[in-house]
Short mmCIF file of C-alpha atoms in Angstrom, two decimals:
data_model
loop_
_atom_site.label_atom_id
_atom_site.label_comp_id
_atom_site.label_asym_id
_atom_site.label_seq_id
_atom_site.Cartn_x
_atom_site.Cartn_y
_atom_site.Cartn_z
CA MET A 1 68.70 105.99 91.56
CA THR A 2 71.00 108.69 92.97
CA HIS A 3 70.54 112.17 91.57
CA PRO A 4 73.80 113.64 90.23
CA HIS A 5 73.29 116.86 92.22
CA ASP A 6 72.64 115.13 95.53
CA PRO A 7 75.35 116.47 97.87
CA LEU A 8 75.01 113.62 100.31
CA CYS A 9 75.61 110.98 97.67
CA SER A 10 77.55 112.66 94.86
CA GLY A 11 80.88 111.99 96.48
CA ALA A 12 80.61 108.32 95.69
CA ALA A 13 82.85 106.96 93.02
CA GLY A 14 81.40 106.77 89.53
CA HIS A 15 79.16 109.81 89.68
CA PRO A 16 80.23 112.36 87.06
CA LEU A 17 80.83 115.92 88.17
CA GLN A 18 78.76 118.63 86.54
CA VAL A 19 77.66 122.17 87.27
CA GLU A 20 74.80 122.09 89.76
CA THR A 21 71.59 123.43 88.25
CA HIS A 22 69.73 123.93 91.52
CA GLY A 23 69.38 127.52 92.64
CA LEU A 24 66.67 128.77 94.96
CA ASP A 25 64.27 125.97 94.03
CA VAL A 26 62.89 123.44 96.49
CA ILE A 27 64.56 120.03 96.22
CA GLU A 28 62.05 117.41 95.08
CA ASP A 29 61.27 114.37 97.23
CA ALA A 30 62.95 111.98 94.80
CA GLU A 31 66.23 113.88 95.05
CA ARG A 32 66.48 113.90 98.87
CA ARG A 33 68.94 111.35 100.17
CA GLY A 34 71.21 110.62 103.09
CA ALA A 35 71.02 110.78 106.86
CA PRO A 36 71.79 113.55 109.37
CA ARG A 37 75.25 112.06 110.05
CA SER A 38 76.22 113.05 106.47
CA LEU A 39 76.23 116.66 107.68
CA PHE A 40 79.35 115.98 109.72
CA TRP A 41 81.64 116.14 106.66
CA PRO A 42 80.84 119.57 105.20
CA TRP A 43 80.67 121.20 108.64
CA PHE A 44 83.87 119.61 109.94
CA GLY A 45 85.73 120.25 106.68
CA ALA A 46 84.71 123.92 106.70
CA ASN A 47 85.99 124.46 110.24
CA VAL A 48 89.13 122.31 110.50
CA SER A 49 91.30 125.28 109.64
CA VAL A 50 94.52 126.21 111.40
CA LEU A 51 92.95 129.66 111.71
CA GLY A 52 91.32 128.12 114.78
CA LEU A 53 94.73 128.13 116.44
CA SER A 54 94.95 131.88 115.99
CA TYR A 55 91.72 132.38 117.88
CA GLY A 56 93.67 131.52 121.01
CA ALA A 57 95.66 134.73 120.57
CA PHE A 58 92.52 136.67 119.65
CA ALA A 59 90.78 135.53 122.85
CA LEU A 60 93.73 136.33 125.11
CA GLY A 61 93.88 139.73 123.44
CA PHE A 62 90.76 140.66 125.41
CA GLY A 63 92.93 140.69 128.55
CA ILE A 64 91.61 137.48 130.10
CA SER A 65 93.29 134.38 131.51
CA PHE A 66 93.67 130.97 129.91
CA TRP A 67 90.75 129.51 131.87
CA GLN A 68 88.52 132.47 131.08
CA ALA A 69 89.45 132.24 127.39
CA LEU A 70 88.75 128.51 127.39
CA ALA A 71 85.33 129.06 128.95
CA ALA A 72 84.61 131.86 126.48
CA GLY A 73 85.57 129.56 123.62
CA VAL A 74 83.35 126.73 124.81
CA LEU A 75 80.37 129.03 125.28
CA GLY A 76 80.92 130.96 122.06
CA ILE A 77 81.68 128.01 119.80
CA ALA A 78 79.12 125.54 121.16
CA GLY A 79 76.40 128.14 121.58
CA SER A 80 76.76 129.67 118.13
CA PHE A 81 77.01 126.35 116.27
CA LEU A 82 73.98 125.10 118.20
CA LEU A 83 72.09 128.00 116.60
CA CYS A 84 73.30 126.69 113.23
CA GLY A 85 71.94 123.27 114.15
CA PHE A 86 68.51 124.67 114.94
CA ILE A 87 68.33 126.60 111.68
CA ALA A 88 69.57 123.53 109.78
CA VAL A 89 66.27 121.89 110.82
CA ALA A 90 64.51 124.41 108.58
CA GLY A 91 66.47 122.97 105.65
CA LYS A 92 65.10 119.49 106.02
CA ARG A 93 61.59 120.86 106.70
CA GLY A 94 61.59 123.05 103.63
CA SER A 95 64.30 121.62 101.31
CA ALA A 96 65.27 125.11 100.12
CA PRO A 97 68.26 127.41 100.83
CA THR A 98 68.32 129.25 104.14
CA MET A 99 67.55 132.64 102.66
CA VAL A 100 64.53 131.25 100.82
CA LEU A 101 63.12 129.66 103.98
CA SER A 102 63.64 133.03 105.67
CA ARG A 103 60.81 134.36 103.46
CA ALA A 104 58.32 132.61 105.75
CA ALA A 105 59.27 135.10 108.46
CA TYR A 106 60.11 138.20 106.40
CA GLY A 107 57.81 137.88 103.39
CA VAL A 108 58.87 137.11 99.86
CA ARG A 109 60.21 140.56 99.00
CA GLY A 110 60.77 141.81 102.52
CA ASN A 111 63.32 139.01 102.85
CA ARG A 112 65.60 140.81 100.42
CA LEU A 113 66.93 142.98 103.25
CA PRO A 114 68.36 140.11 105.34
CA SER A 115 69.45 138.41 102.11
CA VAL A 116 71.65 141.40 101.24
CA VAL A 117 73.20 141.33 104.73
CA SER A 118 73.75 137.57 104.43
CA TRP A 119 75.40 138.08 101.06
CA MET A 120 77.73 140.75 102.46
CA LEU A 121 78.73 138.50 105.36
CA THR A 122 79.50 135.43 103.24
CA VAL A 123 81.39 137.45 100.62
CA GLY A 124 83.35 139.06 103.43
CA TRP A 125 84.24 135.72 104.96
CA GLU A 126 85.33 134.13 101.68
CA THR A 127 87.47 137.20 101.02
CA VAL A 128 89.13 137.00 104.44
CA LEU A 129 89.81 133.27 104.09
CA THR A 130 91.29 133.70 100.62
CA ALA A 131 93.54 136.53 101.82
CA LEU A 132 94.72 134.48 104.80
CA ALA A 133 95.57 131.50 102.58
CA THR A 134 97.55 133.81 100.30
CA MET A 135 99.51 135.42 103.14
CA ALA A 136 100.24 132.04 104.74
CA THR A 137 101.65 130.70 101.46
CA ALA A 138 103.85 133.76 101.02
CA THR A 139 105.16 133.43 104.58
CA VAL A 140 106.06 129.77 104.04
CA PHE A 141 107.85 130.52 100.77
CA SER A 142 109.75 133.35 102.43
CA SER A 143 110.86 131.03 105.25
CA LEU A 144 112.12 128.54 102.69
CA GLY A 145 114.01 131.22 100.78
CA TRP A 146 111.83 130.70 97.69
CA GLY A 147 110.57 134.27 97.49
CA GLY A 148 107.51 135.41 99.36
CA GLY A 149 107.21 138.85 97.77
CA THR A 150 104.63 140.35 95.46
CA GLU A 151 105.02 137.70 92.73
CA THR A 152 104.59 134.84 95.19
CA LYS A 153 101.50 136.44 96.70
CA ALA A 154 100.00 137.04 93.26
CA VAL A 155 100.47 133.41 92.20
CA ALA A 156 99.19 132.11 95.54
CA LEU A 157 96.13 134.33 95.30
CA LEU A 158 95.37 133.05 91.80
CA VAL A 159 95.63 129.40 92.88
CA VAL A 160 93.53 129.83 96.02
CA ALA A 161 90.92 131.90 94.20
CA ALA A 162 90.73 129.37 91.38
CA LEU A 163 90.09 126.48 93.79
CA THR A 164 87.43 128.47 95.61
CA VAL A 165 85.63 129.82 92.57
CA VAL A 166 85.60 126.48 90.73
CA GLY A 167 84.15 124.76 93.80
CA GLY A 168 81.49 127.44 94.23
CA VAL A 169 80.51 127.48 90.56
CA MET A 170 80.35 123.69 90.20
CA GLY A 171 78.17 123.36 93.31
CA PHE A 172 77.46 120.64 95.83
CA GLY A 173 78.74 117.66 93.87
CA LEU A 174 82.32 118.94 93.79
CA ILE A 175 82.03 120.60 97.20
CA MET A 176 81.18 117.34 98.95
CA ARG A 177 84.07 115.55 97.29
CA LEU A 178 86.44 118.37 98.17
CA GLN A 179 85.26 118.51 101.77
CA THR A 180 85.84 114.81 102.37
CA TRP A 181 89.45 115.02 101.16
CA ILE A 182 90.03 118.35 102.89
CA THR A 183 88.77 116.86 106.15
CA LEU A 184 91.10 113.87 105.95
CA ILE A 185 94.23 115.72 104.78
CA THR A 186 93.92 118.74 107.05
CA GLY A 187 92.89 116.63 110.03
CA VAL A 188 96.00 114.45 109.81
CA LEU A 189 98.44 117.29 109.05
CA THR A 190 96.99 119.46 111.83
CA LEU A 191 97.66 116.68 114.32
CA VAL A 192 101.24 116.49 113.03
CA TYR A 193 101.58 120.26 113.50
CA ILE A 194 100.36 119.99 117.08
CA ALA A 195 102.86 117.23 117.81
CA LEU A 196 105.76 119.22 116.31
CA VAL A 197 105.17 122.43 118.26
CA ALA A 198 103.97 120.94 121.54
CA ASP A 199 107.36 121.58 123.18
CA HIS A 200 106.78 125.35 122.75
CA ILE A 201 104.05 125.20 125.38
CA HIS A 202 105.07 126.43 128.84
CA TRP A 203 102.25 125.82 131.26
CA SER A 204 103.72 127.97 134.01
CA THR A 205 103.71 130.98 131.65
CA VAL A 206 100.19 130.22 130.44
CA ASP A 207 98.87 129.80 133.97
CA ALA A 208 100.42 133.11 135.03
CA VAL A 209 98.35 135.14 132.54
CA PRO A 210 96.18 137.37 134.76
CA ALA A 211 92.41 137.16 134.77
CA GLY A 212 90.29 139.86 133.21
CA SER A 213 87.01 141.50 134.11
CA ALA A 214 83.51 140.18 133.48
CA GLN A 215 83.12 142.70 130.65
CA GLU A 216 86.29 141.45 128.94
CA PHE A 217 85.10 137.87 129.32
CA ILE A 218 81.74 138.70 127.72
CA GLY A 219 83.54 140.45 124.89
CA ALA A 220 85.58 137.31 124.22
CA VAL A 221 82.43 135.14 124.24
CA VAL A 222 80.72 137.40 121.71
CA PHE A 223 83.83 137.50 119.52
CA MET A 224 83.92 133.69 119.51
CA MET A 225 80.25 133.60 118.55
CA THR A 226 80.69 136.01 115.65
CA GLY A 227 83.92 134.34 114.52
CA PHE A 228 82.41 130.86 114.45
CA GLY A 229 78.70 129.97 114.38
CA LEU A 230 77.23 133.41 113.66
CA GLY A 231 79.44 133.49 110.57
CA TRP A 232 77.61 130.38 109.33
CA VAL A 233 74.11 130.71 110.76
CA ASN A 234 72.73 132.45 107.66
CA ALA A 235 73.77 129.45 105.54
CA ALA A 236 72.99 126.65 107.98
CA ALA A 237 70.05 125.17 106.03
CA ASP A 238 71.89 125.18 102.70
CA TYR A 239 73.53 121.85 103.51
CA SER A 240 70.57 120.04 105.12
CA ARG A 241 68.05 120.76 102.37
CA TYR A 242 68.92 117.56 100.51
CA LEU A 243 67.93 115.39 103.48
CA PRO A 244 64.51 113.64 103.50
CA ARG A 245 61.95 115.67 105.41
CA GLY A 246 61.41 112.74 107.74
CA SER A 247 65.01 112.91 108.99
CA SER A 248 65.50 113.25 112.73
CA SER A 249 65.52 116.89 113.82
CA ARG A 250 67.69 116.00 116.79
CA GLY A 251 70.11 114.28 114.43
CA VAL A 252 70.29 117.34 112.17
CA ILE A 253 70.95 119.62 115.15
CA GLY A 254 73.45 117.26 116.76
CA TRP A 255 75.52 116.38 113.70
CA THR A 256 75.63 119.99 112.50
CA ALA A 257 76.74 121.34 115.88
CA PHE A 258 79.13 118.45 116.56
CA GLY A 259 80.74 118.49 113.12
CA ALA A 260 81.22 122.25 113.18
CA SER A 261 82.43 122.51 116.81
CA LEU A 262 84.83 119.57 117.12
CA ALA A 263 87.85 120.97 115.29
CA PRO A 264 87.50 124.54 116.64
CA PHE A 265 87.42 123.20 120.21
CA VAL A 266 90.65 121.26 119.80
CA LEU A 267 92.40 124.01 117.84
CA LEU A 268 91.34 126.72 120.27
CA VAL A 269 92.73 124.87 123.30
CA PHE A 270 96.08 124.36 121.60
CA GLY A 271 96.09 127.91 120.25
CA LEU A 272 95.51 129.26 123.77
CA LEU A 273 98.43 127.23 125.08
CA LEU A 274 100.74 128.48 122.32
CA ALA A 275 99.72 132.13 122.52
CA GLY A 276 99.77 132.10 126.31
CA SER A 277 103.32 130.72 126.24
CA SER A 278 104.73 133.48 124.03
CA GLU A 279 103.68 137.12 123.95
CA ARG A 280 105.78 137.59 120.82
CA LEU A 281 103.84 134.87 118.98
CA SER A 282 100.54 136.29 120.18
CA THR A 283 101.46 139.72 118.79
CA ALA A 284 102.64 138.27 115.47
CA ILE A 285 99.36 136.42 114.99
CA ALA A 286 97.49 139.74 115.00
CA ALA A 287 99.39 140.78 111.85
CA ASP A 288 99.50 137.41 110.04
CA PRO A 289 97.20 134.94 111.84
CA ILE A 290 98.42 131.83 110.04
CA GLY A 291 101.84 132.77 108.76
CA ALA A 292 102.98 133.53 112.32
CA LEU A 293 102.39 129.89 113.24
CA THR A 294 105.15 128.81 110.85
CA THR A 295 107.84 130.37 113.04
CA LEU A 296 107.61 127.37 115.38
CA LEU A 297 108.07 124.72 112.69
CA PRO A 298 111.09 122.78 111.41
CA THR A 299 111.90 123.59 107.79
CA TRP A 300 110.88 120.16 106.45
CA PHE A 301 107.27 120.65 107.58
CA LEU A 302 106.76 124.11 106.08
CA VAL A 303 105.39 122.83 102.78
CA PRO A 304 102.96 120.38 104.43
CA PHE A 305 101.90 123.23 106.70
CA ALA A 306 101.19 125.42 103.66
CA VAL A 307 99.05 122.59 102.27
CA VAL A 308 97.04 122.22 105.48
CA ALA A 309 96.62 125.99 105.84
CA VAL A 310 95.46 126.53 102.27
CA LEU A 311 93.16 123.51 102.14
CA GLY A 312 91.55 124.34 105.48
CA LEU A 313 90.83 127.90 104.43
CA VAL A 314 89.64 126.88 100.97
CA GLY A 315 87.27 124.41 102.61
CA GLY A 316 85.52 127.26 104.38
CA ALA A 317 85.71 129.67 101.44
CA VAL A 318 84.10 127.17 99.04
CA LEU A 319 81.04 126.79 101.26
CA ASP A 320 80.90 130.56 101.69
CA ILE A 321 80.98 131.30 97.97
CA TYR A 322 78.27 128.71 97.34
CA SER A 323 76.01 130.25 100.00
CA SER A 324 76.84 133.82 98.98
CA GLY A 325 75.63 133.01 95.47
CA LEU A 326 72.36 131.69 96.86
CA ALA A 327 71.97 134.78 99.08
CA LEU A 328 72.53 137.04 96.07
CA LEU A 329 69.76 135.24 94.19
CA ALA A 330 67.48 135.55 97.23
CA ALA A 331 68.22 139.29 97.26
CA GLY A 332 66.62 139.53 93.81
CA LEU A 333 69.38 139.01 91.22
CA ARG A 334 67.91 137.15 88.24
CA VAL A 335 70.78 134.99 86.97
CA PRO A 336 71.66 131.29 87.20
CA ARG A 337 73.27 130.21 90.49
CA TYR A 338 76.67 129.54 88.97
CA LEU A 339 76.87 133.07 87.53
CA ALA A 340 76.03 134.52 90.95
CA ALA A 341 78.85 132.44 92.45
CA LEU A 342 81.22 133.61 89.72
CA PHE A 343 80.32 137.26 90.36
CA ASP A 344 80.97 136.77 94.09
CA GLY A 345 84.28 135.17 93.22
CA LEU A 346 85.36 138.30 91.37
CA LEU A 347 84.43 140.45 94.37
CA MET A 348 86.33 138.03 96.59
CA ILE A 349 89.47 138.38 94.49
CA ALA A 350 89.25 142.19 94.54
CA GLY A 351 88.80 142.22 98.32
CA ALA A 352 91.64 139.76 98.86
CA ILE A 353 93.96 141.92 96.75
CA TYR A 354 93.21 144.88 99.02
CA ILE A 355 93.85 142.89 102.22
CA VAL A 356 97.05 141.24 100.96
CA PHE A 357 98.67 144.19 99.22
CA PHE A 358 97.27 147.36 100.78
CA ALA A 359 95.71 146.87 104.25
CA ASP A 360 97.94 147.67 107.22
CA ASP A 361 95.97 146.29 110.18
CA PHE A 362 94.35 142.94 109.52
CA LEU A 363 93.07 142.12 113.02
CA GLY A 364 91.43 145.48 113.65
CA GLN A 365 89.57 145.43 110.34
CA PHE A 366 88.67 141.77 110.81
CA MET A 367 87.17 142.32 114.27
CA GLY A 368 85.31 145.38 113.03
CA PHE A 369 83.85 143.42 110.12
CA LEU A 370 82.75 140.53 112.35
CA THR A 371 81.14 142.74 114.98
CA THR A 372 79.43 145.14 112.57
CA LEU A 373 77.77 142.47 110.44
CA GLY A 374 77.38 140.19 113.46
CA VAL A 375 74.72 142.54 114.86
CA PRO A 376 72.21 142.40 111.96
CA ILE A 377 72.90 138.70 111.43
CA ALA A 378 72.17 138.07 115.11
CA ALA A 379 68.97 140.09 114.72
CA TRP A 380 67.97 137.99 111.69
CA ALA A 381 68.82 134.78 113.56
CA GLY A 382 66.56 135.78 116.44
CA VAL A 383 63.61 136.24 114.07
CA MET A 384 64.39 133.02 112.19
CA LEU A 385 64.81 130.90 115.32
CA ALA A 386 61.62 132.17 116.94
CA ASP A 387 59.64 131.78 113.71
CA LEU A 388 60.93 128.22 113.34
CA ALA A 389 60.04 127.43 116.97
CA LEU A 390 56.47 128.66 116.42
CA ARG A 391 55.86 126.46 113.38
CA ARG A 392 54.27 123.03 113.65
CA ARG A 393 54.17 122.19 109.94
CA ASP A 394 56.62 122.06 107.05
CA TYR A 395 56.94 125.12 104.83
CA ASP A 396 54.55 125.52 101.92
CA ASP A 397 56.75 125.16 98.84
CA GLY A 398 54.67 127.26 96.47
CA ASP A 399 54.04 130.21 98.75
CA LEU A 400 57.77 130.66 99.40
CA PHE A 401 57.86 132.08 95.86
CA ARG A 402 54.58 134.06 95.79
CA PRO A 403 54.36 137.60 97.20
CA HIS A 404 50.56 137.15 97.34
CA GLY A 405 50.80 133.84 99.25
CA ARG A 406 50.47 133.03 102.94
CA TYR A 407 53.90 134.41 103.84
CA GLY A 408 53.09 137.84 102.46
CA ASP A 409 55.15 140.36 100.56
CA VAL A 410 56.68 142.94 102.94
CA PRO A 411 55.39 142.33 106.50
CA LEU A 412 56.36 145.24 108.71
CA VAL A 413 56.71 143.56 112.11
CA PRO A 414 59.80 141.37 111.41
CA LEU A 415 61.47 144.10 109.37
CA CYS A 416 60.90 146.75 112.03
CA LEU A 417 62.10 144.36 114.74
CA THR A 418 65.28 143.65 112.79
CA LEU A 419 66.02 147.30 112.03
CA ALA A 420 65.32 148.39 115.60
CA ALA A 421 67.43 145.59 117.11
CA THR A 422 70.28 146.39 114.70
CA ALA A 423 70.16 150.07 115.66
CA VAL A 424 70.26 149.18 119.36
CA GLY A 425 72.98 146.60 118.77
CA TRP A 426 75.28 148.97 116.88
CA GLY A 427 74.87 151.42 119.73
CA LEU A 428 76.32 148.85 122.13
CA VAL A 429 79.45 147.76 120.24
CA THR A 430 82.73 149.57 119.55
CA ASN A 431 85.85 149.04 117.47
CA THR A 432 88.49 151.76 117.65
CA ALA A 433 90.98 149.80 115.52
CA ALA A 434 88.81 150.32 112.44
CA ARG A 435 88.45 154.07 111.84
CA TRP A 436 85.36 153.63 109.69
CA LEU A 437 83.47 152.21 112.71
CA THR A 438 84.05 154.93 115.28
CA TRP A 439 80.39 156.01 114.98
CA GLN A 440 79.29 152.87 116.84
CA GLY A 441 78.76 152.70 120.60
CA TYR A 442 76.39 155.69 120.71
CA LEU A 443 74.19 154.09 123.41
CA LEU A 444 76.93 153.24 125.89
CA GLU A 445 76.94 156.70 127.46
CA PRO A 446 73.15 157.28 127.60
CA LEU A 447 72.61 153.86 129.19
CA GLY A 448 75.21 154.49 131.88
CA LEU A 449 77.70 151.90 130.57
CA GLY A 450 80.72 154.18 130.64
CA GLY A 451 80.72 155.44 127.08
CA ARG A 452 83.13 154.38 124.34
CA THR A 453 86.05 154.20 126.77
CA GLY A 454 84.29 152.57 129.71
CA ALA A 455 84.45 149.02 131.03
CA TRP A 456 81.59 147.83 128.77
CA ALA A 457 82.99 149.36 125.58
CA TYR A 458 84.50 146.10 124.29
CA ALA A 459 81.98 143.63 125.70
CA ASN A 460 80.12 143.79 122.34
CA LEU A 461 76.79 143.48 124.10
CA GLY A 462 75.04 144.62 120.94
CA VAL A 463 75.27 141.18 119.32
CA LEU A 464 73.58 139.43 122.24
CA VAL A 465 71.02 142.20 122.69
CA ALA A 466 70.05 142.12 118.99
CA LEU A 467 69.59 138.35 119.12
CA ALA A 468 67.49 138.50 122.29
CA LEU A 469 65.31 141.43 121.16
CA THR A 470 64.26 139.87 117.86
CA PHE A 471 63.81 136.39 119.33
CA LEU A 472 61.55 137.56 122.14
CA GLY A 473 59.80 140.09 119.91
CA THR A 474 58.96 137.44 117.32
CA LEU A 475 57.70 135.01 119.95
CA LEU A 476 55.38 137.71 121.32
CA LEU A 477 54.23 139.31 118.08
CA GLY A 478 54.51 136.52 115.50
CA ARG A 479 52.43 133.71 116.97
CA GLY A 480 49.13 134.83 115.45
CA ARG A 481 50.69 135.34 112.01
CA VAL A 482 52.23 131.85 112.00
CA ARG A 483 48.98 130.21 113.15
CA ALA A 484 47.07 132.00 110.39
CA GLN A 485 49.61 130.83 107.81
CA GLU A 486 49.44 127.21 108.92
CA ALA A 487 45.62 127.22 108.99
CA ARG A 488 45.47 127.77 105.23
CA ALA A 489 45.14 124.89 102.79
CA PRO A 490 48.23 123.83 100.81
CA SER A 491 48.93 126.05 97.83
CA PRO A 492 49.07 124.80 94.22
CA ALA A 493 52.30 124.10 92.38
CA ARG A 494 55.03 126.74 92.50
CA ASP A 495 54.91 129.81 90.25
CA THR A 496 58.28 129.90 88.56
CA GLU A 497 57.48 133.14 86.75
CA VAL A 498 57.01 135.22 89.92
CA LEU A 499 60.54 135.06 91.23
CA PRO A 500 63.57 133.35 89.72
CA ARG A 501 64.90 130.11 91.09
#
């Protein structure tokens, strides 16, 4: 019998949709279904967005050549989504949301710190995606002569927000159905877009783009990491937790990384070719990353393009709002999951209104947001990956919810590692386009890296350093703690009164 909340089976015809009741609880054995290949659909659907085309312009904006940008994209996309694949293994080993499984490393209450950061990141991403979908719709309507002003943006924002919030509130059953259709529709229409604008590519112009320095190349790699996999890594186990615990770990890693990386690879290559062929287009993308792409299209395809743009962005935003709700619960909010998702939806709408109607510089703020939160998320990922690598057994279901259990309450070592790595990381990144981030980069001068205006200023080394520090630190300092945890006998049934599910 298929459980109605099973995300890997609920897309089948005949299964009624209903609000998902699962929150932070561990999925029972009888409810786990599917195979690792099922993970392809949500990950592909969440990343088959035409926003991937705009990353071509973002990468070239670092002052590097086509070939350097392509290499940076391959390293950044594949490497970061591989991290998602590794953390997705925790989902099938523990059958709980990512930020619940993180309690094994951070303690039951100590885990609230990374949960808050995870919540901020996912809310930020869903806000950005909603704003982009709104601006793209307004641009298309303006090109068609149907408006495109304040009224059009307001209506578009309401429609996009409604789709996103409904999907997040309903939960996995509706999400999996949406993602299958989004994957098919956006995949086909994106291929049509590529065919229609292919004649705007001028290889001689692209090939003539001069190469940049090693520091600029590293900066592009880190930006790709934060823009793709590191934006998902804190939610990577949310979609594998319904799989049987006996599922292949290699399959979970492979299908997660493959499903998430495939579309961004293709879109990035084509986006590089387009942006490298036209400096004007590359500049326009910085202001309106998706709307600028409509300038290359024949009029008859503008409406289909709006459909593919909106659906692709909604596909990512729906998964973000679902995971942001779970992260908010993990941070300590005691409400049902669907109310947490609804609250995040309201914040998303408020943030999108600011971006669409009031913000002047989208790209600068966007890059600042990615880099700033990318540092603590990278620090968390280092702890989580090392902790997962040290474990030989599945997680103990009951003790994930008990402050007095084997995982502890507020262990100092992982928290201090994370805070220290974040402090070091923020000292090694800069973003002058966002005025509220000018305090960063305070270690570049003391470490002899040229200060905030030197060659290393935009390499964003802080993200990589934070990841490496916490990973190595946890491997060195966490082995004894993990062995002691796994030496204990299994705990009794879960205490539901200790922390909410």
